[in-house]
Structure formats: structure tokens, C-alpha cells
Coordinates of C-alpha atoms and ligand atoms in Angstrom, one line a residue:
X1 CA 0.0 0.0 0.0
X2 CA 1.6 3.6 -1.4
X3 CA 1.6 5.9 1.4
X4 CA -1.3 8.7 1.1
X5 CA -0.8 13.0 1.3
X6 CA -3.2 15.1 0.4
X7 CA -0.2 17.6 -0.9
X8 CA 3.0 16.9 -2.1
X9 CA 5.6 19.7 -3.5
X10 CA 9.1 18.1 -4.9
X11 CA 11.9 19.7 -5.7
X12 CA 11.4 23.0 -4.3
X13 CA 14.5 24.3 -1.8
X14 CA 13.2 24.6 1.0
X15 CA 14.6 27.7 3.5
X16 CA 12.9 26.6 7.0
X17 CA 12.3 29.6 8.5
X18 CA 14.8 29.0 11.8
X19 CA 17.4 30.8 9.5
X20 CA 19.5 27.4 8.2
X21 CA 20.7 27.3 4.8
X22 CA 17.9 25.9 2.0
X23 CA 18.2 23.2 0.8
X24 CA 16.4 21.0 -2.0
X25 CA 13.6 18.9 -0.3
X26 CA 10.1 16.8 -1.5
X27 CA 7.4 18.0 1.4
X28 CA 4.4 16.0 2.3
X29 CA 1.3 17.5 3.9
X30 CA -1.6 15.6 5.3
X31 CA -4.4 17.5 6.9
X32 CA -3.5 20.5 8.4
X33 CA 0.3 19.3 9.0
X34 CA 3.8 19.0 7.1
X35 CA 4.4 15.0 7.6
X36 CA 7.5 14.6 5.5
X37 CA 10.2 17.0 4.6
X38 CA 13.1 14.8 2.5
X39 CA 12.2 12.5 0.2
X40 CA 9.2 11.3 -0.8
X41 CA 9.1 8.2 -3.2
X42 CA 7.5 8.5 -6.3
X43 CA 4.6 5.6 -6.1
X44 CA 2.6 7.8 -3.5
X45 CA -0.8 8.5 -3.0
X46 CA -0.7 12.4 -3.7
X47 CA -4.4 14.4 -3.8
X48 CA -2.1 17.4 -5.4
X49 CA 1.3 17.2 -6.4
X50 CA 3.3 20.6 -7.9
X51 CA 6.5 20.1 -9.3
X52 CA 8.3 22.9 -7.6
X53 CA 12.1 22.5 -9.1
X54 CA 13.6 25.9 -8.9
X55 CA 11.5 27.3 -6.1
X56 CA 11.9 28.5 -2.8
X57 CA 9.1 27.1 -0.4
X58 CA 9.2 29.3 3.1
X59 CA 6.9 29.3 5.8
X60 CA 4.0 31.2 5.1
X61 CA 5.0 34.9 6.3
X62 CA 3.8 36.0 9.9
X63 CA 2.3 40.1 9.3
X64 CA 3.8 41.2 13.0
X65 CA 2.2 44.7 12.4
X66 CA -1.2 44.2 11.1
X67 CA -4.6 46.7 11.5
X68 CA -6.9 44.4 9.5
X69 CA -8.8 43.9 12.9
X70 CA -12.2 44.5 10.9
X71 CA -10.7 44.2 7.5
X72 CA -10.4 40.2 8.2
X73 CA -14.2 40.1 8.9
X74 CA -15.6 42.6 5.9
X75 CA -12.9 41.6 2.9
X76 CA -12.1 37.8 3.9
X77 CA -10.1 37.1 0.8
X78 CA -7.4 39.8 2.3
X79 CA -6.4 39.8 -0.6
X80 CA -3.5 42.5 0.0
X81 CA -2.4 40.0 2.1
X82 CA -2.6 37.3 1.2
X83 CA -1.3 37.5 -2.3
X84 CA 1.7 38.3 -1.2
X85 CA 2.1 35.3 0.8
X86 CA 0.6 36.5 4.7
X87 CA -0.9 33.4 6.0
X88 CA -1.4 35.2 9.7
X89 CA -1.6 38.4 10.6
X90 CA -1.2 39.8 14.3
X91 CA -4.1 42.5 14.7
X92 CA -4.3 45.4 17.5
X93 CA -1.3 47.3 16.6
X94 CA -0.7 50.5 17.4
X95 CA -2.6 51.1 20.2
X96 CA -6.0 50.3 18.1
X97 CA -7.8 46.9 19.3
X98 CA -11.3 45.3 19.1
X99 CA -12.3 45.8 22.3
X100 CA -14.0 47.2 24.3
X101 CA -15.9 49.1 21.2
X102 CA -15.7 48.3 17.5
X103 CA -12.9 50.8 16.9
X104 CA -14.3 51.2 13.9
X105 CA -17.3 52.9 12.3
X106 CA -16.7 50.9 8.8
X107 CA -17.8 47.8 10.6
X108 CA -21.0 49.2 11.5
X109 CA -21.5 50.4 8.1
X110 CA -20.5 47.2 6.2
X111 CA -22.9 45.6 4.0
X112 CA -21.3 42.2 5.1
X113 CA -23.0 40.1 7.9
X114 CA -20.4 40.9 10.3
X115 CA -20.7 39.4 13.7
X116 CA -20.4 41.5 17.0
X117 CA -18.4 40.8 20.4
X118 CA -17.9 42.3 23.6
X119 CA -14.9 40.4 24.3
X120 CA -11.2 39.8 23.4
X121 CA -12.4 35.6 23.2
X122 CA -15.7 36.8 21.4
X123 CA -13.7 38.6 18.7
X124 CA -11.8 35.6 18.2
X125 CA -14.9 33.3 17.8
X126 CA -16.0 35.6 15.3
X127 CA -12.7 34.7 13.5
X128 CA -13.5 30.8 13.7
X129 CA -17.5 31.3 12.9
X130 CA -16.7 33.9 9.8
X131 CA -13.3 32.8 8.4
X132 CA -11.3 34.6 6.1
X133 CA -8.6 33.6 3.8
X134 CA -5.6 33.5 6.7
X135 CA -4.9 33.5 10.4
X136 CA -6.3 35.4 12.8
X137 CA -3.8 36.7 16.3
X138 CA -4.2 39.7 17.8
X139 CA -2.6 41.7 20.2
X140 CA -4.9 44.0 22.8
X141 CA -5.5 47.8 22.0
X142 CA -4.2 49.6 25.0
X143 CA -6.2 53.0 23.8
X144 CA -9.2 51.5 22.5
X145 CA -9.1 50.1 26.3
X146 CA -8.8 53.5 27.6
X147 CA -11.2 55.1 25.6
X148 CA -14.1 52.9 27.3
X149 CA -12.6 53.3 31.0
X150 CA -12.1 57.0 30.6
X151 CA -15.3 57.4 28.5
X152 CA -13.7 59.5 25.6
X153 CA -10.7 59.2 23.4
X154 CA -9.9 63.2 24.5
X155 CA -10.0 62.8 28.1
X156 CA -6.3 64.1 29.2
X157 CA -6.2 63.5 32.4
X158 CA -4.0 59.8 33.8
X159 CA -6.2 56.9 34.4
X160 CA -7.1 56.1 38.1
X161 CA -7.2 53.5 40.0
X162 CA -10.7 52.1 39.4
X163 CA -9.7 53.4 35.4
X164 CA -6.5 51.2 35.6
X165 CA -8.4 48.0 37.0
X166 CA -11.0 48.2 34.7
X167 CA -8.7 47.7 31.5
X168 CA -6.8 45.3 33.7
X169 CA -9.5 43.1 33.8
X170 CA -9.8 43.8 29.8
X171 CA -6.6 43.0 29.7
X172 CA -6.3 39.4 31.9
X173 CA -9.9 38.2 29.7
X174 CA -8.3 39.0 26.3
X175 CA -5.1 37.0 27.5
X176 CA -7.3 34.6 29.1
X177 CA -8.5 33.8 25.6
X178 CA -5.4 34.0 23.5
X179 CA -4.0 37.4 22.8
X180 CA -0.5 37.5 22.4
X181 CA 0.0 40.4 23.6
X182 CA -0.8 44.3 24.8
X183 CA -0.1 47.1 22.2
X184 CA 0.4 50.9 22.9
X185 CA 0.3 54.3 20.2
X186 CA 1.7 57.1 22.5
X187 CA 0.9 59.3 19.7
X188 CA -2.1 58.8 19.2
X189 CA -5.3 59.5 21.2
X190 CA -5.7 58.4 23.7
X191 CA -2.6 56.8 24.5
X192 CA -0.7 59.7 24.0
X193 CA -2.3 60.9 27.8
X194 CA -1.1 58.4 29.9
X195 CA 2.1 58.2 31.4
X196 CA 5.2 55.7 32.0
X197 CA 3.5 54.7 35.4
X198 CA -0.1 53.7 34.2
X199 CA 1.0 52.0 31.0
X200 CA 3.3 49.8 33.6
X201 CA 0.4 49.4 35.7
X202 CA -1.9 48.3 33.0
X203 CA 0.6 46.3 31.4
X204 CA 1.4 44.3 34.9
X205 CA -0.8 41.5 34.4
X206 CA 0.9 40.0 31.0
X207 CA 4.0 38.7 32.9
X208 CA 1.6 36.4 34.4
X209 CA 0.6 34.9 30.5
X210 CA 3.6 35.0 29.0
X211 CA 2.4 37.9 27.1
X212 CA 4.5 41.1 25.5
X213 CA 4.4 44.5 24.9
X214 CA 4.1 46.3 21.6
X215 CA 4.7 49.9 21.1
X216 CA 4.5 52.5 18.6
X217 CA 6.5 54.3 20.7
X218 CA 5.7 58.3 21.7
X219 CA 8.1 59.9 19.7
X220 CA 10.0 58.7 15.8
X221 CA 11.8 62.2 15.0
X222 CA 13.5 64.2 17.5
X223 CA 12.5 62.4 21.0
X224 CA 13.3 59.0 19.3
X225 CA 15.4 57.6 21.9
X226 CA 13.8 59.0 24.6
X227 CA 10.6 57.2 23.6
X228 CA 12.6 53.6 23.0
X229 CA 13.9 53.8 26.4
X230 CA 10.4 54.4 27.8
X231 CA 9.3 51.7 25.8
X232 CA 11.9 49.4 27.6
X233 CA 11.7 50.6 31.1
X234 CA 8.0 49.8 30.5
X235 CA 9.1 46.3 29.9
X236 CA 11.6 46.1 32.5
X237 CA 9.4 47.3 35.3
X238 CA 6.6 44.9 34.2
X239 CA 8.8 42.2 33.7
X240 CA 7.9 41.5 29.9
X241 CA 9.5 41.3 26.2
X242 CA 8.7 44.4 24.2
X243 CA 8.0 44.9 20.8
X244 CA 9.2 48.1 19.1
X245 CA 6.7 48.5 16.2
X246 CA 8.1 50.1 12.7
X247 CA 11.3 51.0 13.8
X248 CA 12.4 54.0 11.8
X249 CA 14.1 57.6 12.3
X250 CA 11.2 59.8 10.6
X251 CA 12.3 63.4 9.7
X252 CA 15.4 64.2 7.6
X253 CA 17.0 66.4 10.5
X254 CA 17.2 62.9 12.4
X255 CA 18.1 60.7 9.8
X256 CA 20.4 58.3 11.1
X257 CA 19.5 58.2 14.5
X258 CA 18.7 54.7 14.3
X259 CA 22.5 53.9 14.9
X260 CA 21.4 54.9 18.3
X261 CA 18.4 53.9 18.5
X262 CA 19.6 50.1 17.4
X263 CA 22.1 50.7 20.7
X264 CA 19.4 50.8 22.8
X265 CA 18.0 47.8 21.8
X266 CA 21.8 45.6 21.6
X267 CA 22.3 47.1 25.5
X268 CA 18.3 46.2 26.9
X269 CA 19.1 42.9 25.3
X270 CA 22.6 42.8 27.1
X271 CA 21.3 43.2 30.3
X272 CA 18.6 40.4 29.0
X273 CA 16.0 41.9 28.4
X274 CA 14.0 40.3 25.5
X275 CA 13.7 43.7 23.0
X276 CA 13.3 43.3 19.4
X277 CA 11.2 45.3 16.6
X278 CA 9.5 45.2 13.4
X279 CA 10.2 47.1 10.3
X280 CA 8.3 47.8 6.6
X281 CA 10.6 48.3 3.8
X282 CA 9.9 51.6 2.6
X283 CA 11.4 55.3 2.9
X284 CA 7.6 56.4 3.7
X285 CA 5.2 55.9 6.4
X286 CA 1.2 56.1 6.4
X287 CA -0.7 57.2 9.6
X288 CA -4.0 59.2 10.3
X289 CA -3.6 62.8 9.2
X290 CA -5.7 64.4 12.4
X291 CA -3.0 62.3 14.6
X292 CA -0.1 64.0 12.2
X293 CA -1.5 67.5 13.2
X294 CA -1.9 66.9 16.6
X295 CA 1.9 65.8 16.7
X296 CA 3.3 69.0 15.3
X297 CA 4.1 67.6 11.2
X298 CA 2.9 70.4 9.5
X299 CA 4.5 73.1 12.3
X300 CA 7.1 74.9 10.4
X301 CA 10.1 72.3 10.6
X302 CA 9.3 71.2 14.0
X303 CA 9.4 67.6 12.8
X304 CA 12.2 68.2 9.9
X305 CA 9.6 66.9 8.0
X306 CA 8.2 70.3 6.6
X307 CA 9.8 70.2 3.0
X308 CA 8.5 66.6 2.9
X309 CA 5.8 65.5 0.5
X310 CA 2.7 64.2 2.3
X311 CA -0.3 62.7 0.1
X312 CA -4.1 61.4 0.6
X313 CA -3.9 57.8 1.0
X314 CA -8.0 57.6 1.9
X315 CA -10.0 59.9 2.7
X316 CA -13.6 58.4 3.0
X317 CA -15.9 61.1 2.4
X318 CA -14.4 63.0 -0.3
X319 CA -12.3 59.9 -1.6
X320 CA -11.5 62.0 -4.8
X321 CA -9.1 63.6 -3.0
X322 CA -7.1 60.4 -2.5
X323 CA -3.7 60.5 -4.2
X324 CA -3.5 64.3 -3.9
X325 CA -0.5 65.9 -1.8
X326 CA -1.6 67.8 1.0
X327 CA 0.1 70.8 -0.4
X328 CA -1.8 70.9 -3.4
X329 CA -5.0 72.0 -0.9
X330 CA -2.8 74.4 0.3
X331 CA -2.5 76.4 -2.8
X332 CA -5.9 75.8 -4.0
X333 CA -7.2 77.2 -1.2
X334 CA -4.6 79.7 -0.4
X335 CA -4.6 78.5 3.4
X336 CA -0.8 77.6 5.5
X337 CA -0.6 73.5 4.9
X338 CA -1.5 73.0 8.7
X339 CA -5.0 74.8 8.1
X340 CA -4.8 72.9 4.8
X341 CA -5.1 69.5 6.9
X342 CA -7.6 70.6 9.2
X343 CA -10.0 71.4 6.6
X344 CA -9.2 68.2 4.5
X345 CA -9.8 66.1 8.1
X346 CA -12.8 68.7 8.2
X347 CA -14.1 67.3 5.4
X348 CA -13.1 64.1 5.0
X349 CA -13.7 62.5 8.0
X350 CA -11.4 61.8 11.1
X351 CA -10.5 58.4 9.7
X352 CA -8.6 60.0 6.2
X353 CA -5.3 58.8 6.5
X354 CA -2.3 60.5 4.4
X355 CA 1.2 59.0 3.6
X356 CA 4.6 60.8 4.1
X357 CA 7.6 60.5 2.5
X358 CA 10.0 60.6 5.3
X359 CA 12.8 57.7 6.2
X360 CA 16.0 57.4 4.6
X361 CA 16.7 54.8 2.7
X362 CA 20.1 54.1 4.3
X363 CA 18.1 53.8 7.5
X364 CA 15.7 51.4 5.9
X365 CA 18.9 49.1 5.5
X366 CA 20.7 49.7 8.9
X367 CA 17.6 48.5 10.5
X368 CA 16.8 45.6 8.2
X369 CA 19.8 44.6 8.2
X370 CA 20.3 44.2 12.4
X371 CA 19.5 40.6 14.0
X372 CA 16.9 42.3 16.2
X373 CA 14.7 43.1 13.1
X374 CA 11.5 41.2 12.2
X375 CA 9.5 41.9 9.1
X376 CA 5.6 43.1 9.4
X377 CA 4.1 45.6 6.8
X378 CA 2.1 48.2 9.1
X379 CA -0.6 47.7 5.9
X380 CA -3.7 49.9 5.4
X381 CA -6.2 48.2 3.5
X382 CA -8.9 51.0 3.3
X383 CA -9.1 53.9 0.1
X384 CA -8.4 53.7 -3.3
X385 CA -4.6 55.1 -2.8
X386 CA -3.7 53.1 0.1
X387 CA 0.2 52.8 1.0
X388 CA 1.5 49.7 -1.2
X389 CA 3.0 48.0 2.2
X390 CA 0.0 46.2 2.4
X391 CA 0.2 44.8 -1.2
X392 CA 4.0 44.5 -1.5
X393 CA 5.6 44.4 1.7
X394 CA 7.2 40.6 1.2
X395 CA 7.7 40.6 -2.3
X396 CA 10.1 44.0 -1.9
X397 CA 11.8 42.3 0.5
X398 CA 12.3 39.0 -1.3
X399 CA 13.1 40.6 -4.7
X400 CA 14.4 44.3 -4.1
X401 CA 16.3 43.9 -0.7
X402 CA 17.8 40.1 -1.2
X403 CA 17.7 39.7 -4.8
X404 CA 18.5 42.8 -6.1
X405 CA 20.5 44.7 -3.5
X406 CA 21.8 42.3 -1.5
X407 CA 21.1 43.5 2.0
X408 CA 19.7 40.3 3.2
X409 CA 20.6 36.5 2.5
X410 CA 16.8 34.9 1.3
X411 CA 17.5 32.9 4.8
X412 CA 17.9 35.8 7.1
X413 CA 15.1 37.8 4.8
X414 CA 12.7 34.5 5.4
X415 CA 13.6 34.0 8.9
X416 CA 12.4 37.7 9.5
X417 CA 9.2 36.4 8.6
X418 CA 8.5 33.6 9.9
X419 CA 10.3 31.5 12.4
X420 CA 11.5 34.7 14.2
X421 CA 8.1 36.3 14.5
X422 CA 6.6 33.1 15.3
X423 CA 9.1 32.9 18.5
X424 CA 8.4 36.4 19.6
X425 CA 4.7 36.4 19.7
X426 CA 4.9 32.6 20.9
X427 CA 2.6 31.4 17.8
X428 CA 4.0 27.3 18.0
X429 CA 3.3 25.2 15.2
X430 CA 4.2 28.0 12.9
X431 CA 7.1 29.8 11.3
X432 CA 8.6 27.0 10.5
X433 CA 8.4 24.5 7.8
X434 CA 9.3 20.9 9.7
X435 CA 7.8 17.4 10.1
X436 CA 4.6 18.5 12.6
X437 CA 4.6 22.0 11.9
X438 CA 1.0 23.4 10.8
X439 CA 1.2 23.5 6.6
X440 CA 1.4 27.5 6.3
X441 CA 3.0 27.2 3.5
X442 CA 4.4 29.6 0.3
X443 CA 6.2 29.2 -2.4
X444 CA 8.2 31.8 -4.8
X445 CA 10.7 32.1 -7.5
X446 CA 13.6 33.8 -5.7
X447 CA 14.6 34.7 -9.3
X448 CA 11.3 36.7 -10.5
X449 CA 9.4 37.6 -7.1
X450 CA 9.0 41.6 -7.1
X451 CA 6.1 44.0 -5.8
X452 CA 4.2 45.5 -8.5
X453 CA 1.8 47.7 -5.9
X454 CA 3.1 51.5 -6.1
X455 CA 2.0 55.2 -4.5
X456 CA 0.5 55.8 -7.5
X457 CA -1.0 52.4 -8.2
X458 CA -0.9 50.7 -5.0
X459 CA -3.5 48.1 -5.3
X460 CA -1.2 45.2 -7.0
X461 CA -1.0 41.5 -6.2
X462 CA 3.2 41.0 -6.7
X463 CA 4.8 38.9 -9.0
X464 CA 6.4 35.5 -8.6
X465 CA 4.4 33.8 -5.8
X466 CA 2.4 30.9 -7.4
X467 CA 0.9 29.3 -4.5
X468 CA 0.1 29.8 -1.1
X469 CA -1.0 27.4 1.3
X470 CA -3.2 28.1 5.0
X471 CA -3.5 25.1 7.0
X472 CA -2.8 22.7 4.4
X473 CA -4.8 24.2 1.7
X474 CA -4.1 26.2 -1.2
X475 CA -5.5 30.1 -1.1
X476 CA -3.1 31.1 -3.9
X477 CA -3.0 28.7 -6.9
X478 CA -1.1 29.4 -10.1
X479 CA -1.0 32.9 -8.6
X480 CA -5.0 33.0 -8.5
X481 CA -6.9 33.8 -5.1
X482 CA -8.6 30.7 -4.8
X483 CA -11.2 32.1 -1.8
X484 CA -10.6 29.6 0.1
X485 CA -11.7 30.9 3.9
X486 CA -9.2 28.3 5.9
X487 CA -7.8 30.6 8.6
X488 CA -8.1 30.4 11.9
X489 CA -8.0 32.3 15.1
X490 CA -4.6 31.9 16.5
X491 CA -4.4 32.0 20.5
X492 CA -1.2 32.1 22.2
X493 CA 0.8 29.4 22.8
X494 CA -1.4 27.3 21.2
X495 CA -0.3 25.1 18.5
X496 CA -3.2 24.5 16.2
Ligands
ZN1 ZN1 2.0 52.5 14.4

């Protein structure tokens, strides 16, 4: 009797994820699980086999830094995502979480039969019962915590102590039922109001889980380093491993501060402390243009930034301003580009977003290049001129920084990716492509993989990634979306 797989791929080489060298393997996958990585004999059972000869088959890649919180639920193909070879993403970045309201008005207004939850566990059975196209994890919105104990986003004053057991409780629920982890955005509102003290107090009771701590830290321009070490004595005094989301210098009078900034992180970890940080690979960054006002961007050069070009990304109710710089309002209305934002957000809604060119792309290298660097693409999925990290963000890497430029071996770039991430935010059975390991699953042509998706034309699925696999079945075949909805909700240390 020939042995039986439902999937076998020969030939490809395959680059685990740990980091090893690739090498040329036949892998078996039965169910939900790799079962053979060598080789496979030719007289087998096979319900699909792809011949694979010249490929790289990875891991399927492990988005650190996504916000498709609602995204997930109202476009389940993700197709952003997962065309470019995502098969999890970790929600509730920056701050921005699920709980305890929507955090989002375009779930309320979505045609689609979304489910609702009042819980961190509820959220992820409304992953299981409505499942899109790739994994589910999600980290726990600090501010969207804060906003329901204070009452409002704008209330400035610290939490107290009934405030600060309130989104404890939150907190030990969500962990309770899988999060991997609590998430700050000390720019935004309103994270931006609390200090080092209640942050450490909220934060106290993931030590007892296992859990980390994820910041977009308070400052990426000139109180950089003042922000990382706040972001590590908040790990320090609550006894957890820190995140530090989209590491970057942003400005051009403080380019290059990441040399010091990536000290920070090499002495925390000398001391051991477990500190490492996530990174998209592109010179600009994409955030909510109300939150870039209130932080002082469009002051004259208070952030360095003002000679740099900032454009609509989405603005959703006048989304034929999206793709328009920022400046151009400015003359059209003959109003200083600060007063120029106002009116857009105005107008637009508080939810436009705008992009800004505004990292050098020496940087970009010095921080992809250090061991302490994970990949996660900080994607965007709304608008019609949406920053292309959420379409190209692993593709770039795979074909621009290791192909083309060199600055990572395809082993580091994968490792990034998967096996590392997959360490950090203690997802087991993932990250890695082993006998056991849960069949996430991608393969590309390390010779032809690029990212189409532009500024201009952002919406691209890349090139070069025929097939994708999420728990053993294909989601990307001949480089077609199948719509396949096999993801899952992924809990913390839980392997399955
Ligand atoms: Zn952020």
C-alpha cells in the first residue's frame, strides 16, 4: 500500500524559517500538518502534487504589524495580504484593538453580515465562525481600552485607579483567551495621555501569561530615543519582552539616528532583556492625518519633515481627493498647509489617512539589516490610494532587498518572517516548515518575485508567488486567489 498525502511539493529548496541554509527537499502534507520533509518516493498517493524545481518554499509569512482587525471580517479574501504570501496576521497594533468598542465605524457600516463581540475571546470566535482567507492573532489595543474606561478618546487626564483595573480586567480576559499580547500608540489619542506609570500598571498583568508589549512608541523624530527607552523601562518594570513597532528615524534632521536607536535595543538585550522590533521596507510611512496635526508635522520644521511630500492615501468622504499631496490643498485654497489638513480632516472625515515621505533609505537598510529586526508591513487596507506595504511588503523584500540589493541573505530575509516572529509572539506550530509544523505554507521564485503595488497604483497583487498554502490548503494557486476561507483564530501558545 503507497503511502497517502493530500499535498505533495518536490523539488522545491526549501529555507525553513529558523534561518539554516535551503536546501532541496520533496514535502508531504496531510491534513493541516507538514508529515514529510526529504524524500518522498514517487509511487505515492498524492491528492495534489506541484512540481516545484527551482522554487523556494518558506513558511508562510507571519504580518507582526497588522490593522486588518475588521478588515479580516468585511474583505475575507485579504487579498493585500494574502497574495503576497501573509498566512497570519497579528491584529491590534498601534494602540488600536477590538475591544471594548468596534474601533471602527466601517464595521457598522459594512454591507457584510459581520458578527459582534464584547470580548477579546468573542472577537476571536467571530474569527472561527466567519473565516477569512488567513490566520487570525491579535494583540490588545491599549487605547481603545482607555477610551471605554475613561469614556472618551480626548479625556487628558492619567487613568485612576478604578480606570487602571477596569482595563486590567480587559486586559487578563483577552489574555485569558489568547491574545498574544498588549499594544500601545503614544501618539495617538488616547494613548498619548497616559504616562510611563499607568502604562506599567496596565501592562502588569501579562508577565503572568507569557504575554509582551508592543509599542508604537511616543516619539519617531526628535525624542526617538527617549521614547525607545520608555518603551523598555516599561518592559523592564513589568517584567515582559517588548515589541518596538516600525522602527524608523522619521524626519530628515534625524536621519540616522537609528545607529542609536539600534544601541538601545543591543544594550536592553545585554542586560537580557528580550527587545526586538518590526520594520516595513519603505522610505515612507502612512498614519492618520488628524494624529499627524496633533503631533506638530505640519508646524514649520518642527518635525524636519516640513519640506517633505505628504499625500491622501483615503480619505472616505471625499475619496476624490485620495492621491492628492496635501500641499496641493494648500494652494488651492490659499490657506498655510496646517490649516490645509484641518480642513481636509474637516471634510473628510477623522479616519482619512495620508502617507509621508519621510525615512531614509540608508536607514531602511541599517535597521533591516540588524538581527533584532522582524518583518511586518504596518498595511492599510482602506481607500483607493492606500500605501502599497499592504500589497508589496514581502515581495520588496524578497526581490528588491535580497535579490537585487543584497542587503539580506533569502535565509535571514525568510527568517524575519517567519520562524522569528513566530518565537516572539509565541505562535508554536508555525514559522517554520518541519515534520509536525502546521502546513502555512508559500512558495516563490527567488529569481522573478517583485512588488508591482506602487504610490500611485498601490493596489497590486506581486509577481512571482504561485501558490500559497493556510493550514494545508491552497489560497493562492497558479497565482490566483482561490477564496478559500481556511484561517483560523490563533491563541497564544497554542499550536493549532
Ligand atoms: Zn503605528
Amino acid at each position: 500500500m503507497p503511502e497517502h498525502f493530500d499535498l505533495v511539493i518536490r523539488g522545491a529548496t526549501v529555507i525553513d524559517g529558523t534561518g539554516a541554509p535551503g536546501s532541496v527537499a520533496d514535502v508531504a502534507v496531510r491534513g493541516d500538518r507538514v508529515v514529510r520533509v526529504g524524500v518522498v518516493p514517487a509511487d505515492v498517493v498524492a491528492g495534489e502534487s506541484i512540481e516545484a524545481t527551482g522554487l523556494a518554499l518558506s513558511p508562510g509569512f507571519i504580518d507582526v504589524h497588522a490593522h486588518d482587525d475588521t478588515l479580516v471580517l468585511i474583505e475575507p479574501d485579504v487579498v493585500g495580504k494574502v497574495m503576497q504570501g501573509v498566512t497570519t496576521v497579528i491584529n491590534g497594533n498601534c494602540g488600536a484593538g477590538v475591544v471594548p468598542t468596534s474601533g471602527s465605524r466601517r464595521l457598522l457600516e459594512s454591507p457584510a453580515a459581520v458578527p459582534h463581540w464584547d470580548s477579546y475571546g468573542g472577537y476571536l470566535d467571530a474569527i472561527a465562525a466567519h473565516p477569512p482567507s488567513l490566520n487570525v492573532a491579535t494583540l490588545v489595543g491599549f487605547g481603545t481600552m482607555r477610551a471605554g474606561a475613561l469614556g472618551a478618546p480626548t479625556v487628558e487626564r492619567p487613568a485612576i485607579a478604578d480606570e487602571v483595573e477596569r482595563m486590567r480586567g480587559w486586559l487578563r480576559e483577552a489574555l485569558s483567551a489568547g491574545a498574544v499580547g498588549l499594544s500601545t500608540g503614544l501618539i495617538y489619542e488616547p494613548d498619548r495621555y497616559a504616562t510611563t506609570d499607568e502604562i506599567v500598571a496596565v501592562a502588569e498583568p501579562l508577565a503572568g501569561y507569557g504575554a509582551l508589549y508592543a509599542s508604537h512608541v511616543r516619539g519617531e523624530g526628535e525624542t526617538l530615543l527617549a521614547a525607545h527607552a520608555e518603551a523598555i523601562e516599561i518592559g523592564r518594570r513589568a517584567g515582559v519582552r517588548v515589541q518596538i513597532s516600525h522602527h524608523k528615524a522619521s524626519g530628515r534632521a534625524f536621519w540616522g539616528r537609528v545607529q542609536d536607536s539600534i544601541r538601545q535595543i543591543e544594550d536592553a538585550r545585554a542586560r537580557g532583556e528580550d527587545v526586538t522590533a518590526d520594520q516595513y521596507p519603505y522610505t515612507a510611512g502612512s498614519t492618520r492625518l488628524a494624529a499627524m496635526i496633533q503631533n506638530g508635522w505640519f508646524d514649520a520644521g518642527a518635525d524636519g519633515s516640513g519640506e517633505m511630500e505628504v499625500r491622501l492615501a483615503s480619505v472616505p468622504q471625499r475619496p476624490e481627493w485620495e492621491g492628492r499631496p496635501v500641499a496641493s490643498f494648500a494652494d488651492e485654497w490659499d490657506l498655510p498647509i496646517e490649516q490645509a489638513a484641518r480642513r481636509i480632516v474637516d471634510e473628510g472625515g477623522p479616519s482619512t489617512f495620508a502617507i509621508m515621505f519621510s525615512i531614509d533609505e540608508a536607514d531602511v537598510r541599517t535597521v533591516m539589516r540588524h538581527e533584532t529586526t522582524m518583518i511586518g508591513t504596518d498595511g492599510l487596507g482602506w481607500g483607493s490610494k492606500p500605501h502599497p506595504r499592504h500589497f508589496g511588503t514581502y515581495p520588496r523584500i524578497l526581490g528588491h532587498y535580497v535579490r537585487d540589493e543584497g542587503v539580506l541573505t533569502l535565509e535571514q530575509a525568510v527568517h524575519k518572517m517567519t520562524g522569528m516572529p513566530a518565537l516572539k509572539f509565541d505562535l508554536p506550530g508555525r514559522g517554520v516548515v518541519r515534520e509536525g509544523a502546521i502546513a502555512d505554507l508559500v512558495l516563490f521564485d527567488p529569481a522573478t518575485v517583485i512588488d508591482v503595488a506602487t504610490f500611485d497604483d498601490p493596489r497590486q497583487p506581486p509577481r512571482g508567488i504561485p501558490h500559497v498554502f493556510v493550514n494545508g490548503v491552497a489560497v493562492v494557486r497558479d497565482g490566483e486567489h482561490t477564496h478559500a476561507r481556511v484561517g483560523r483564530p490563533v491563541r497564544r501558545g497554542v499550536d493549532a
